[in-house]
XYZ file of C-alpha atoms in Angstrom:
98
model
C -8.071 23.217 -4.128
C -8.567 19.508 -3.464
C -11.863 17.951 -4.409
C -13.873 16.119 -1.799
C -12.955 12.434 -1.646
C -15.670 9.888 -1.006
C -14.265 7.097 1.125
C -15.544 3.559 0.660
C -16.400 1.286 3.561
C -12.908 -0.177 3.791
C -11.318 3.274 3.838
C -13.763 4.396 6.544
C -12.657 1.322 8.500
C -9.071 2.539 8.253
C -10.195 5.921 9.611
C -11.903 4.137 12.524
C -8.741 2.114 13.213
C -6.651 5.290 13.271
C -9.059 6.796 15.777
C -9.474 3.746 18.024
C -6.000 2.237 17.926
C -3.669 5.101 17.179
C -5.244 8.053 18.996
C -6.076 10.168 15.958
C -8.921 12.613 16.007
C -11.667 11.959 13.464
C -10.548 14.930 11.364
C -6.844 13.984 11.441
C -7.586 10.322 10.642
C -9.764 11.227 7.676
C -7.140 13.619 6.389
C -4.444 10.983 6.583
C -6.573 8.449 4.689
C -7.509 11.052 2.063
C -3.834 12.006 1.660
C -2.906 8.382 0.977
C -6.158 7.200 -0.652
C -4.475 6.522 -4.009
C -1.914 4.286 -2.268
C -4.667 2.524 -0.299
C -6.657 1.864 -3.483
C -3.564 0.652 -5.328
C -2.692 -1.813 -2.581
C -6.246 -3.093 -2.377
C -8.341 -4.197 0.530
C -6.642 -7.500 1.343
C -5.239 -6.587 4.752
C -7.177 -5.633 7.825
C -8.081 -1.988 8.358
C -5.826 -2.001 11.394
C -2.833 -3.224 9.368
C -3.404 -0.573 6.770
C -3.814 2.128 9.428
C -0.528 1.009 10.983
C 1.202 1.391 7.592
C -0.178 4.885 7.220
C 1.072 5.872 10.640
C 4.522 4.513 9.745
C 4.496 6.351 6.416
C 3.593 9.601 8.114
C 6.268 9.059 10.798
C 9.049 8.564 8.253
C 7.550 11.320 6.053
C 6.983 8.994 3.073
C 5.021 10.977 0.512
C 2.109 9.224 -1.218
C 3.700 9.958 -4.628
C 6.934 8.249 -3.569
C 5.046 5.251 -2.251
C 3.135 4.960 -5.524
C 6.379 5.152 -7.518
C 7.794 2.283 -5.436
C 4.643 0.197 -5.930
C 4.845 0.792 -9.678
C 8.541 -0.092 -9.709
C 7.910 -3.375 -7.860
C 5.042 -4.265 -10.193
C 7.226 -3.553 -13.226
C 10.037 -5.722 -11.862
C 7.580 -8.524 -11.110
C 6.222 -8.392 -14.659
C 9.763 -8.819 -15.992
C 10.602 -11.676 -13.676
C 10.977 -14.964 -15.553
C 10.264 -16.971 -12.444
C 12.270 -20.080 -11.713
C 11.598 -21.998 -14.937
C 15.039 -21.093 -16.296
C 16.644 -22.320 -13.073
C 14.670 -25.559 -13.139
C 15.744 -26.155 -16.736
C 19.415 -25.894 -15.660
C 18.814 -28.233 -12.747
C 17.203 -30.855 -14.946
C 20.022 -30.538 -17.485
C 22.603 -31.155 -14.754
C 20.775 -34.229 -13.417
C 20.728 -35.986 -16.774
């Protein structure tokens, strides 16, 4: 049995966007947000509620499970943490110029 999830204001805004812009019923919109709430919280509230609602609709359409989305987010974050940036490339460039 799933525990009741308390949505914050941003998450309720996503529910409203699903209802107003994508034709979801209130119950279906809330269920979709609750199903993906961990993903929403991991991504943060930087984008508009509409943009996030659109992503959820796309995820549902392609049957992307929240667990798989979270794994991909984690993988991207891990790769970014290991990225050395461009400093090593700049060092080579400066060495070739001299």
